[in-house]
Tab-separated table of C-alpha atoms and ligand atoms in Angstrom:
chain	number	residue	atom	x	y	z
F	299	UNK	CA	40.807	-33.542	-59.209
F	300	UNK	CA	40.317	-36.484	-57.115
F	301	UNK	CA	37.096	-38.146	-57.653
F	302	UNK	CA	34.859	-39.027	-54.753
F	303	UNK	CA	35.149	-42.942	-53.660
F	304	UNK	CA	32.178	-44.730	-53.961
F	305	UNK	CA	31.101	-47.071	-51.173
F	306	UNK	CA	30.454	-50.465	-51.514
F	307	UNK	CA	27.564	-52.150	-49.169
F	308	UNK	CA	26.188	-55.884	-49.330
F	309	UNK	CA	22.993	-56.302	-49.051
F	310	UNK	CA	21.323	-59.558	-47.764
F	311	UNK	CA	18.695	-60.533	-50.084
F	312	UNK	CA	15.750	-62.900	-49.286
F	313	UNK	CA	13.286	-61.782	-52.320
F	314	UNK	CA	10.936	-60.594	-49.411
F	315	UNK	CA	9.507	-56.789	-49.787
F	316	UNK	CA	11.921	-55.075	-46.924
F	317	UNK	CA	15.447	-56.421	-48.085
F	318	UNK	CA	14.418	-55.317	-51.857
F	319	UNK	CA	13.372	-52.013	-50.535
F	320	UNK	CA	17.036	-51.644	-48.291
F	321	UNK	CA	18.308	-52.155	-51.240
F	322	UNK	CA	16.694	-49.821	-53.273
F	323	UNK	CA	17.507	-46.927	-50.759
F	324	UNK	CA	21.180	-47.822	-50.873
F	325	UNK	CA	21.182	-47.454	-54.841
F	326	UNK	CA	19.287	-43.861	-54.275
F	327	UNK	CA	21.976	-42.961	-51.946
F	328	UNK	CA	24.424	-43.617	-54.741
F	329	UNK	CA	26.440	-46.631	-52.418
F	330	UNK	CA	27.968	-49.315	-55.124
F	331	UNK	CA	25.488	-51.938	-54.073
F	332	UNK	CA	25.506	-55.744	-54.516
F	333	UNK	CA	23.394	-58.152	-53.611
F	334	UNK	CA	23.533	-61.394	-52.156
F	335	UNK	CA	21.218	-64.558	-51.078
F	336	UNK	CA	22.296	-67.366	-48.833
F	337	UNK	CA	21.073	-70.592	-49.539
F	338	UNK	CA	20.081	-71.749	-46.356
F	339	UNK	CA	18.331	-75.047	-46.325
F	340	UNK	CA	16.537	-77.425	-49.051
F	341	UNK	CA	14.898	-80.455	-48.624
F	342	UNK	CA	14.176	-82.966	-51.716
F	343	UNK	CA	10.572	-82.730	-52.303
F	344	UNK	CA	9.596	-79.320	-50.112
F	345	UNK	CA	12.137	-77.000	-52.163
F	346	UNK	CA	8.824	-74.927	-52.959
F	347	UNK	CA	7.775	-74.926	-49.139
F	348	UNK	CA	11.035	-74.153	-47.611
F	349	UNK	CA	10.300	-70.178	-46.736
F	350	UNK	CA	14.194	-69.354	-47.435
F	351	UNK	CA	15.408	-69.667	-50.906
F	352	UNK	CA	12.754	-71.103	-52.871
F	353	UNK	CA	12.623	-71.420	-56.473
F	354	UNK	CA	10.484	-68.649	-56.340
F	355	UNK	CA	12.139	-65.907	-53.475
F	356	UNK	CA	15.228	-66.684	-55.403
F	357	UNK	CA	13.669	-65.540	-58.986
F	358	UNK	CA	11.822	-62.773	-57.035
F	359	UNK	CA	15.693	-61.177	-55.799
F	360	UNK	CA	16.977	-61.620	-59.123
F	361	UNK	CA	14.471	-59.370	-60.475
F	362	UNK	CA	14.672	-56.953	-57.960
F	363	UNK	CA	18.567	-56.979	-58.487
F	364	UNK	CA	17.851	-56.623	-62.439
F	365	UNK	CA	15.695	-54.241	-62.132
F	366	UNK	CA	18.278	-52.022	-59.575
F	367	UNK	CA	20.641	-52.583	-62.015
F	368	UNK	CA	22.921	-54.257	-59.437
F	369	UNK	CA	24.865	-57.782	-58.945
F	370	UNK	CA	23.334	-60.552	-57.681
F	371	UNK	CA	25.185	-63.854	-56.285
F	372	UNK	CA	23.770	-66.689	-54.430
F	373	UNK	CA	25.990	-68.029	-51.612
F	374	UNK	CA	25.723	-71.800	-50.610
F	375	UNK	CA	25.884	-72.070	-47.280
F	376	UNK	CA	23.760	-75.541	-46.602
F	377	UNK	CA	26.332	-77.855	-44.850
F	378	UNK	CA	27.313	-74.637	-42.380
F	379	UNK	CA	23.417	-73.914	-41.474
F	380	UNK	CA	22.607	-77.518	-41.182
F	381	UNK	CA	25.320	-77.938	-38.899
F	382	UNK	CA	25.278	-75.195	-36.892
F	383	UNK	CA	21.746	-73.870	-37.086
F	384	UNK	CA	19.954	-76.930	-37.327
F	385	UNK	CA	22.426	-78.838	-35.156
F	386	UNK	CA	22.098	-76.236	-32.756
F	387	UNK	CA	17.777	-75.996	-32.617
F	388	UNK	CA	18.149	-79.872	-32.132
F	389	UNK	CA	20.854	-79.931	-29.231
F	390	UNK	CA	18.465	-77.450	-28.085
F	391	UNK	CA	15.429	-79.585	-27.940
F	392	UNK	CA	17.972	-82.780	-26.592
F	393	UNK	CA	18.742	-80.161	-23.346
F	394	UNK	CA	15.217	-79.970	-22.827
F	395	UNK	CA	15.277	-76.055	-23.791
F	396	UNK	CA	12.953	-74.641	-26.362
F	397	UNK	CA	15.846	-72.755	-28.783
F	398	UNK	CA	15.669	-69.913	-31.183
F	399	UNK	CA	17.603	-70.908	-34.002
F	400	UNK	CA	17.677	-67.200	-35.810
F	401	UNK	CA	19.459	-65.914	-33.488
F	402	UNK	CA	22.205	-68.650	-34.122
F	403	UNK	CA	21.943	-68.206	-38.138
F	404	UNK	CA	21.946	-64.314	-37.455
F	405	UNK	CA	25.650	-64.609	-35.117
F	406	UNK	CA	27.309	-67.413	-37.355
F	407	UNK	CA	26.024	-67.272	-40.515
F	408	UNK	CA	24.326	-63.803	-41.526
F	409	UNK	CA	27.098	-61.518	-39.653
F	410	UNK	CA	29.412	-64.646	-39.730
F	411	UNK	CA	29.921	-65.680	-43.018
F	412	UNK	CA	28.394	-63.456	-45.390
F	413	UNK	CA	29.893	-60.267	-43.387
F	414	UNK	CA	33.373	-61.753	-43.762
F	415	UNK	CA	32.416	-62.261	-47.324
F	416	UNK	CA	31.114	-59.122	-47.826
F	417	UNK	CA	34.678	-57.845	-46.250
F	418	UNK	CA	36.855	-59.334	-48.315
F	419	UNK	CA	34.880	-58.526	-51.772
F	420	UNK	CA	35.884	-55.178	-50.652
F	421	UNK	CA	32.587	-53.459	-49.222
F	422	UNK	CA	31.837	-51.794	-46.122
F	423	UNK	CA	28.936	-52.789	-44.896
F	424	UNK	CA	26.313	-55.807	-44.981
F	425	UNK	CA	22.834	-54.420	-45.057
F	426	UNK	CA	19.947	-56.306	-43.986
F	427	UNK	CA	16.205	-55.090	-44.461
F	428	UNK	CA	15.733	-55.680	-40.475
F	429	UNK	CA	13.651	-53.368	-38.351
F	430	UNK	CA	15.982	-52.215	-36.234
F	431	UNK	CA	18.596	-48.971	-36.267
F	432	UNK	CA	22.216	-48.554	-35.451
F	433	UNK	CA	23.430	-45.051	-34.224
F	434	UNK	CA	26.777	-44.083	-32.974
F	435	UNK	CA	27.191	-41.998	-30.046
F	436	UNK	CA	29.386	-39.251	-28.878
F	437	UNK	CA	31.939	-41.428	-28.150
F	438	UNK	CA	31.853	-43.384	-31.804
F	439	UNK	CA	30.471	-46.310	-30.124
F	440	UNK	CA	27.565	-47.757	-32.010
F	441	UNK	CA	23.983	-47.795	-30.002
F	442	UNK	CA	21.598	-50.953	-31.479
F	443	UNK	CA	17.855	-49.201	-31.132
F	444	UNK	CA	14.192	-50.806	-31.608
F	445	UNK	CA	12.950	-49.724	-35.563
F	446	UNK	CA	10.884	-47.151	-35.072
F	447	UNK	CA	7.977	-48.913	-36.251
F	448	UNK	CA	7.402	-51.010	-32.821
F	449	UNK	CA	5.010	-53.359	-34.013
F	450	UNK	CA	7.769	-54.721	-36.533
F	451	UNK	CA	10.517	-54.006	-34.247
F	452	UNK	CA	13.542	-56.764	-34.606
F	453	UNK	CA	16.231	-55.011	-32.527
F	454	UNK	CA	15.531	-58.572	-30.255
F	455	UNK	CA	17.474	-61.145	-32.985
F	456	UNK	CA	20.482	-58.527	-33.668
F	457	UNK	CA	21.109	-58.733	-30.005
F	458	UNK	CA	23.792	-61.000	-30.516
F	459	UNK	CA	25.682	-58.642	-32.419
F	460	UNK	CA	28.892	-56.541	-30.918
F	461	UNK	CA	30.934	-53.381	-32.123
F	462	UNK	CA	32.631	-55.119	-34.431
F	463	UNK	CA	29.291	-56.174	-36.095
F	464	UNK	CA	27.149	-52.959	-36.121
F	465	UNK	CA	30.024	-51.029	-37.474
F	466	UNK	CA	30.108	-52.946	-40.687
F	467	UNK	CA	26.358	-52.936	-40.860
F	468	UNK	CA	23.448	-50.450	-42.423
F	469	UNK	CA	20.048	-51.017	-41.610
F	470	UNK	CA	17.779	-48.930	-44.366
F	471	UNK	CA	14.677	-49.633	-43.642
F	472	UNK	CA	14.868	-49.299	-39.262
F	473	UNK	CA	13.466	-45.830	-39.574
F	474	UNK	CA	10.261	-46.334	-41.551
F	475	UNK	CA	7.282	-48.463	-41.198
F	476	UNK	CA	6.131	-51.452	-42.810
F	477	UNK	CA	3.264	-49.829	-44.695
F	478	UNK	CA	5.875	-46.953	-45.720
F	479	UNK	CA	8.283	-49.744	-46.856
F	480	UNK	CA	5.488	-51.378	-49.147
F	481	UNK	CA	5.068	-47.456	-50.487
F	482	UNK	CA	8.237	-47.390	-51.066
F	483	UNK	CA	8.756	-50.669	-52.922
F	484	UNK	CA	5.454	-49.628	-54.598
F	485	UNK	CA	7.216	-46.373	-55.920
F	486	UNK	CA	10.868	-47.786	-56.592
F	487	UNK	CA	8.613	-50.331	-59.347
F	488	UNK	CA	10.100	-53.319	-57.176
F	489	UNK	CA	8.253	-56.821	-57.988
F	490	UNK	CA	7.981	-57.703	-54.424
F	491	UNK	CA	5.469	-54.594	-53.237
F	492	UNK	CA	2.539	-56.710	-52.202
F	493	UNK	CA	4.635	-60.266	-51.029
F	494	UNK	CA	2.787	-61.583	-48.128
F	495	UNK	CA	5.062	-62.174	-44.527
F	496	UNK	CA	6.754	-64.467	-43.380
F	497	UNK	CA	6.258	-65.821	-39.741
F	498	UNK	CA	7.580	-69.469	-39.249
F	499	UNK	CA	11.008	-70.630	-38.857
F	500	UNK	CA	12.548	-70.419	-42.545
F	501	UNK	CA	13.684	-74.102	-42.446
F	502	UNK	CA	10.036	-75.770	-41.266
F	503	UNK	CA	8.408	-75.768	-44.555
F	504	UNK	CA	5.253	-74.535	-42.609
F	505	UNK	CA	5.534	-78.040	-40.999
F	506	UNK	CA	5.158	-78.914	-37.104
F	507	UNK	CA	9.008	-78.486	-35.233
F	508	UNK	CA	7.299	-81.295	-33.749
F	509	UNK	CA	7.544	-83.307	-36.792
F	510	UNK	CA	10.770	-81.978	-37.970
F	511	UNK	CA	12.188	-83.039	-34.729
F	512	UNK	CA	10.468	-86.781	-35.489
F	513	UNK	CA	12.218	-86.775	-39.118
F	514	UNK	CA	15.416	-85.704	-38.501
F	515	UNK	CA	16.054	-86.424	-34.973
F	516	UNK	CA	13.980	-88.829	-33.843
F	517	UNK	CA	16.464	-89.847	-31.039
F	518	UNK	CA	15.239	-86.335	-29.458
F	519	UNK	CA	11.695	-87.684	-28.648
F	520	UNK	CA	11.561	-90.048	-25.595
F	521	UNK	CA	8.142	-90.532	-24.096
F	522	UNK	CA	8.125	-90.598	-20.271
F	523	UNK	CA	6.375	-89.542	-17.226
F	524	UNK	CA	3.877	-86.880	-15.911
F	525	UNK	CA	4.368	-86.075	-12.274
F	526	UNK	CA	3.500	-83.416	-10.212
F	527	UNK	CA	5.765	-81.387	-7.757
F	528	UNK	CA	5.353	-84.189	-5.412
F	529	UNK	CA	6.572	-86.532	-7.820
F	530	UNK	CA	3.043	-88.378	-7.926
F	531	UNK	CA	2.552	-89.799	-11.807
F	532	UNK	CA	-0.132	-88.552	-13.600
F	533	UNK	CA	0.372	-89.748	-16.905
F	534	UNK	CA	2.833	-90.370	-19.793
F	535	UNK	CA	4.008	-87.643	-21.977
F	536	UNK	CA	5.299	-88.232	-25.532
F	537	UNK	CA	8.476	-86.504	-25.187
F	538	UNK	CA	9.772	-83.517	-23.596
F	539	UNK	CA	10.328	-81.244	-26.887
F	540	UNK	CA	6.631	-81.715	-27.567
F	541	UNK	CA	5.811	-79.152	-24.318
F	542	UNK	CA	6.774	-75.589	-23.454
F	543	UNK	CA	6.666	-74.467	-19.988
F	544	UNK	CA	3.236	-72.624	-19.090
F	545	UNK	CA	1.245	-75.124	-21.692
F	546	UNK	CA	-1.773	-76.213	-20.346
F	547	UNK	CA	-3.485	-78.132	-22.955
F	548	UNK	CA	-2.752	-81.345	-24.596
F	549	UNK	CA	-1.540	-82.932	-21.652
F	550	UNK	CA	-4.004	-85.571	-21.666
F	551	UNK	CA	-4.275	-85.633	-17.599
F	552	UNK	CA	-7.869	-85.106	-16.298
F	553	UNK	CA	-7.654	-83.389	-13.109
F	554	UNK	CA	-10.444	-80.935	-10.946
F	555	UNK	CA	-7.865	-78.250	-11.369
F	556	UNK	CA	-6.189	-76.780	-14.571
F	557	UNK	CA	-2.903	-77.597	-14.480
F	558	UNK	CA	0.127	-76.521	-16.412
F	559	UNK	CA	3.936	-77.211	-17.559
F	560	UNK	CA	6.202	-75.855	-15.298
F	561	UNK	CA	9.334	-78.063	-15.829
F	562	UNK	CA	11.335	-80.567	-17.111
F	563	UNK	CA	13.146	-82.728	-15.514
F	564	UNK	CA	15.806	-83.990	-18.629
F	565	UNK	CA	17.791	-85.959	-16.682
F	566	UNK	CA	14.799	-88.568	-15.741
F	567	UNK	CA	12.925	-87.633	-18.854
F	568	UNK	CA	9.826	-86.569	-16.716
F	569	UNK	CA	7.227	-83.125	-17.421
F	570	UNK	CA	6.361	-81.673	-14.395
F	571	UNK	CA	2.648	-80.117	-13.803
F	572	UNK	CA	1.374	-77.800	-11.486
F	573	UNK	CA	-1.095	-75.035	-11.014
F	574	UNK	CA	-1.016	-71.955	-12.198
F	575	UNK	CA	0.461	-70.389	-9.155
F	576	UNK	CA	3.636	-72.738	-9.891
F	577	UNK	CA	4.166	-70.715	-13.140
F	578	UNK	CA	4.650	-67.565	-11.829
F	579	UNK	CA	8.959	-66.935	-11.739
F	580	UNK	CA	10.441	-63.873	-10.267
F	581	UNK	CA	14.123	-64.612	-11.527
F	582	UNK	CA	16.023	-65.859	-14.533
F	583	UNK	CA	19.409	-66.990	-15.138
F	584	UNK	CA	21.333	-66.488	-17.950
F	585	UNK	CA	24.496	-67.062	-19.565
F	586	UNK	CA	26.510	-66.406	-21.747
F	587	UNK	CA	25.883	-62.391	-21.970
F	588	UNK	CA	26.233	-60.506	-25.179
F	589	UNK	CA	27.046	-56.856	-24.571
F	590	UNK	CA	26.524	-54.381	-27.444
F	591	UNK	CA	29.299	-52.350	-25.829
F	592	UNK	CA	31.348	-54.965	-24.960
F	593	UNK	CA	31.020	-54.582	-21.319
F	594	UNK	CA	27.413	-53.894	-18.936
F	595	UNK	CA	26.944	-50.494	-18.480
F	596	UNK	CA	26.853	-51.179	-14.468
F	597	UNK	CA	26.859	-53.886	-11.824
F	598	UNK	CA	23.449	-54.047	-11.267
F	599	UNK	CA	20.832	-51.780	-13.678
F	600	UNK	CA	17.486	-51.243	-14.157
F	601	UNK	CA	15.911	-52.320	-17.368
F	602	UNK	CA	12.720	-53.767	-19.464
F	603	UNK	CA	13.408	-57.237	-20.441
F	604	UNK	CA	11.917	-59.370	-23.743
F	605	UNK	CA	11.520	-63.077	-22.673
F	606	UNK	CA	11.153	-63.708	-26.150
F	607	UNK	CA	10.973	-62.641	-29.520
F	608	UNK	CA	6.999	-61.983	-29.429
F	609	UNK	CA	7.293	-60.645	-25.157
F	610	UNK	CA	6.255	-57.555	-24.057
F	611	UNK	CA	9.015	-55.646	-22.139
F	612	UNK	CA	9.241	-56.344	-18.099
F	613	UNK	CA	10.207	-54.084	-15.864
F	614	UNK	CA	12.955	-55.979	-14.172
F	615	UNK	CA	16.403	-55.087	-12.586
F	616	UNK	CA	19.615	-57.376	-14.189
F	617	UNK	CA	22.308	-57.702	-11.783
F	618	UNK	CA	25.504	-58.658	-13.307
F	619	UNK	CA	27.291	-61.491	-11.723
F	620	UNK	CA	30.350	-62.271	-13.403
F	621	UNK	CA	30.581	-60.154	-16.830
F	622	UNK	CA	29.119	-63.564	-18.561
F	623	UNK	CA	26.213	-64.160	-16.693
F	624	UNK	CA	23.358	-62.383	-15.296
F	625	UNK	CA	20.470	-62.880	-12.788
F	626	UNK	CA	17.243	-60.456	-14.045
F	627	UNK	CA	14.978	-60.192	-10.866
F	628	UNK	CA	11.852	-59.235	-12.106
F	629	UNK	CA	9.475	-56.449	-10.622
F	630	UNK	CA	6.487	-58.996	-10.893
F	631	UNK	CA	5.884	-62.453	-11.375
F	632	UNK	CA	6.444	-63.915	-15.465
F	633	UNK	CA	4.664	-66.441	-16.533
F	634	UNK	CA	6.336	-68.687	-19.338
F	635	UNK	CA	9.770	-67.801	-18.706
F	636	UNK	CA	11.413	-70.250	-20.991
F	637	UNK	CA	15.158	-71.827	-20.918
F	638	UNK	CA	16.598	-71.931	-24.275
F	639	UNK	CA	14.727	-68.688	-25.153
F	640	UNK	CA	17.336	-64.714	-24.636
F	641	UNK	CA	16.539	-62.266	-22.879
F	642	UNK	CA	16.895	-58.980	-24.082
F	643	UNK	CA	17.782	-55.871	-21.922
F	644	UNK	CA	15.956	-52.621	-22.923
F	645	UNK	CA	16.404	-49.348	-21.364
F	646	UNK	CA	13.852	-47.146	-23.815
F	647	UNK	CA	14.770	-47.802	-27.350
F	648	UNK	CA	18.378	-48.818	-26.633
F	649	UNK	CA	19.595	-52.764	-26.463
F	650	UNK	CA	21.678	-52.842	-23.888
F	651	UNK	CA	22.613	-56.464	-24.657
F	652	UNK	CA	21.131	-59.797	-24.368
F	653	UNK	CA	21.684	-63.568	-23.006
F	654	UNK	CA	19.925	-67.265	-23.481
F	655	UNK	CA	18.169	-67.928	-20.300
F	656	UNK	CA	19.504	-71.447	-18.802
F	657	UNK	CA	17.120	-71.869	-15.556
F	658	UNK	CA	14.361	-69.804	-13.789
F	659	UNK	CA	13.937	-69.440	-9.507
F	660	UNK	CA	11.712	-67.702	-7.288
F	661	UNK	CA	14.218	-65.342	-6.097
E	931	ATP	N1	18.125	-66.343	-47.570
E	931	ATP	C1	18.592	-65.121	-47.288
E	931	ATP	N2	19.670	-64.635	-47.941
E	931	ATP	C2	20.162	-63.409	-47.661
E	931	ATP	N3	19.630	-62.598	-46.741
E	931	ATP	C3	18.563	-63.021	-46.065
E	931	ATP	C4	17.973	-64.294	-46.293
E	931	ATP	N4	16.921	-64.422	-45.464
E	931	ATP	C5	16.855	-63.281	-44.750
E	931	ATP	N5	17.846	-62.429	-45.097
E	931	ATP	C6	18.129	-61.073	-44.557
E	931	ATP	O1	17.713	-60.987	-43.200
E	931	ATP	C7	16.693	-59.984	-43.079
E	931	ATP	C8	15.662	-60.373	-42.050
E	931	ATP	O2	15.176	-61.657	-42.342
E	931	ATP	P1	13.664	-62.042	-42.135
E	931	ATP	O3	13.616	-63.523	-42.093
E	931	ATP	O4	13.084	-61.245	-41.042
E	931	ATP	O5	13.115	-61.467	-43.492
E	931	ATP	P2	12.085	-61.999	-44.572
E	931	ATP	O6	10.745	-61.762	-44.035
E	931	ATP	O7	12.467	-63.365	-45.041
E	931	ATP	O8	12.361	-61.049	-45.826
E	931	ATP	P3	12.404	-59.502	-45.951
E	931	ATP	O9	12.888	-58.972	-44.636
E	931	ATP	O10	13.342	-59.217	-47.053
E	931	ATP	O11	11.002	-59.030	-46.274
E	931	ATP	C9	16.134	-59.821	-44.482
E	931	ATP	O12	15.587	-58.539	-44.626
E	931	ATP	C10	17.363	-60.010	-45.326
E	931	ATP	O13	18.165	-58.843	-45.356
C-alpha cells in the first residue's frame, strides 16, 4: 500500500506570537514543517534594538521550533536587504518620495529569496503568520483577501505578490483574530503567547528615519527653501525627506493662516506650502501596476483604494491606462496622498492589485 506523501511547508519565522502560532497549525495539520529566520539587518552596537533578528527574537524562534519539534535554520540575507531594501528606502527619500520599504523586502527578499529557497529544499509552500488569506477560485486562480480580522488586516504589503507567489504560499493565521491567535499560542504552550507588537520599520532600531537617513545617507539631506505656490520664500527647510505632504507642523514659518506641505519640488530642492484647500487631490498616478491575476479585471473599474498601509479605503474609480499604469480618480477629495507610498485596489475583501503612486493632480 502506498503511503500518503507528506507535505513540506516553510514557514517564515520572526520569534513574534503569529508566525509561531502559523506554525503550530501547520504541525497540527500534520504538513512536514520547517522553519526558517532571515537575518535581515544588524548594526554594531543596536543588535538588541534592531526589531528583526535580535539576540533575543532569534532565541525566542528556536524555542518555539524546539518545542514543535521541527527544524530551524537561520538564513543570512544582510548584503541582499541592505542593498535592495535599504538602498531602495534611501533612493526613495533621494526622489523626494516617502517609500515603504516592506513592501520591497516582502517582493525580493521574503517571496524572493527565501521562497526560491524554500523551493528547492523541496517544500511546497512558504508560510508567513500575515493577516491576510489566499483562496482559489473556480477557475484555480488564486484570490488574495483582507484577514478576517480587519483591524490586523495585512492583505495591503502582499499586494505585490502574483500567481506564481500565492500558489506556493499558506497563510494560517488569515482566518482568526489576533486575540484568538494569542489563545492559540496560549494553548499550543508556545513561549511567545504574551510578546508585545511590533510597529516600526524592523531596521530603525526604534530610531528617527530621520536620523537613519543622517547616518547612513547623509548626502540625502539638503536644506533649502520654503516657498509658497507663488514661489514667494518663506523660510528654509532642513531637507526634503524630513517632510511628508499634508504636514503642518514643524515648519518653522509663522503665518496668520495654517499652512501645510503640499509638494516638493526635488529638482530645485524647495518644500512647497499652502493652505489646506491646496491638499485636497482628486487623482493619483501610478506605475508600475501589480495585478494579482496578472492582468486588470477591466479598463476602467470601480474600487476602494488604501493610500497607505494605515488608510481607510476610498471610494474611487481606477482607470487603466496602459496595463502598467493607472490613474485612480477619486469620488472625493484625499488629503495626504503621498508619492512613494501604493495604492491598493479593493473591491470588498478581494485585492485586486496594487501600484506605487508617482504624482498626484486635480483631475
Ligand atoms: N526576520 C524574519 N525571518 C523570517 N520571517 C520573518 C521575519 N520577519 C518577519 N517574518 C515573516 O513575515 C510575517 C509578517 O511580518 P511582520 O513584520 O508583520 O511580523 P512580526 O510582527 O515581526 O512577527 P509575527 O508576525 O511573527 O508576530 C511574520 O509573521 C513572519 O512570517
Amino acid at each position: 500500500m502506498e503511503t500518503p506523501r507528506i507535505r513540506k511547508v516553510v514557514v517564515a519565522m520572526s520569534g513574534g506570537v503569529d508566525s509561531s502560532v502559523a506554525a503550530a497549525l501547520l504541525v497540527e495539520q500534520g504538513y512536514d514543517v520547517v522553519g526558517m529566520m532571515l537575518r535581515l539587518w544588524s548594526e554594531p552596537g543596536k543588535e538588541d534594538l534592531n526589531r528583526c533578528c535580535t539576540p533575543d527574537a532569534m532565541m525566542m524562534a528556536r524555542r518555539v521550533a524546539a518545542k514543535l519539534g521541527i527544524p530551524f535554520y537561520v538564513i543570512d540575507v544582510r548584503e541582499k536587504f541592505r542593498e535592495w531594501v535599504v538602498g531602495a528606502f534611501i533612493q526613495g527619500y533621494m526622489a523626494g518620495m516617502t517609500p515603504n520599504p516592506c513592501l520591497v523586502c516582502n517582493r525580493r527578499i521574503r517571496w524572493g529569496v527565501l521562497l526560491q529557497q524554500a523551493l528547492s529544499l523541496g517544500a511546497e509552500w512558504l508560510a508567513t503568520g500575515h493577516y491576510a488569506r489566499i483562496i482559489q477560485d473556480e477557475r484555480g486562480q488564486f484570490l488574495l483577501l483582507r484577514g478576517l480580522d480587519t483591524s490586523k488586516d495585512q492583505s495591503y504589503v502582499l499586494s505585490v505578490l502574483g500567481q506564481e507567489e500565492l500558489r506556493h504560499t499558506l497563510l494560517p493565521i488569515g482566518e482568526f483574530t489576533k486575540p484568538q491567535v494569542r489563545d492559540l499560542a496560549r494553548k499550543f504552550g508556545l513561549p511567545v503567547a504574551e510578546r508585545s507588537e511590533s510597529q516600526d520599520l524592523c531596521f530603525l532600531a526604534g530610531e528617527d528615519y530621520r536620523d537613519f537617513l543622517m547616518r547612513h545617507a547623509p548626502e540625502v539631506i539638503r536644506p533649502g527653501l520654503i516657498v509658497n505656490r507663488r514661489g514667494e520664500v518663506l523660510g528654509e527647510h532642513k531637507g526634503l525627506a524630513f517632510y511628508t505632504i499634508g504636514q503642518r507642523k514643524g515648519l518653522g514659518i509663522a503665518t496668520s493662516q495654517p499652512l501645510y506641505v503640499v509638494d516638493k519640488d526635488i529638482r530645485q530642492n524647495l518644500l512647497v506650502v499652502g493652505p489646506q484647500e491646496d491638499l485636497g487631490k482628486r487623482v493619483l498616478h501610478a506605475a508600475p501596476v501589480n495585478w494579482i491575476l496578472g492582468e486588470p479585471p477591466a479598463e476602467q473599474f470601480r474600487a476602494q483604494v488604501k493610500i497607505r498601509y494605515t488608510a481607510s479605503p476610498l471610494d474611487a474609480t481606477v482607470v487603466v491606462e496602459t496595463p502598467q499604469q493607472v490613474r485612480v480618480e477619486f469620488d472625493q477629495p484625499v488629503r495626504d496622498i503621498t508619492p512613494g507610498q501604493r495604492a491598493v485596489f479593493y473591491q470588498d475583501d478581494i485585492v485586486l492589485g496594487g501600484s506605487m503612486i508617482i504624482s498626484t493632480s486635480m483631475r
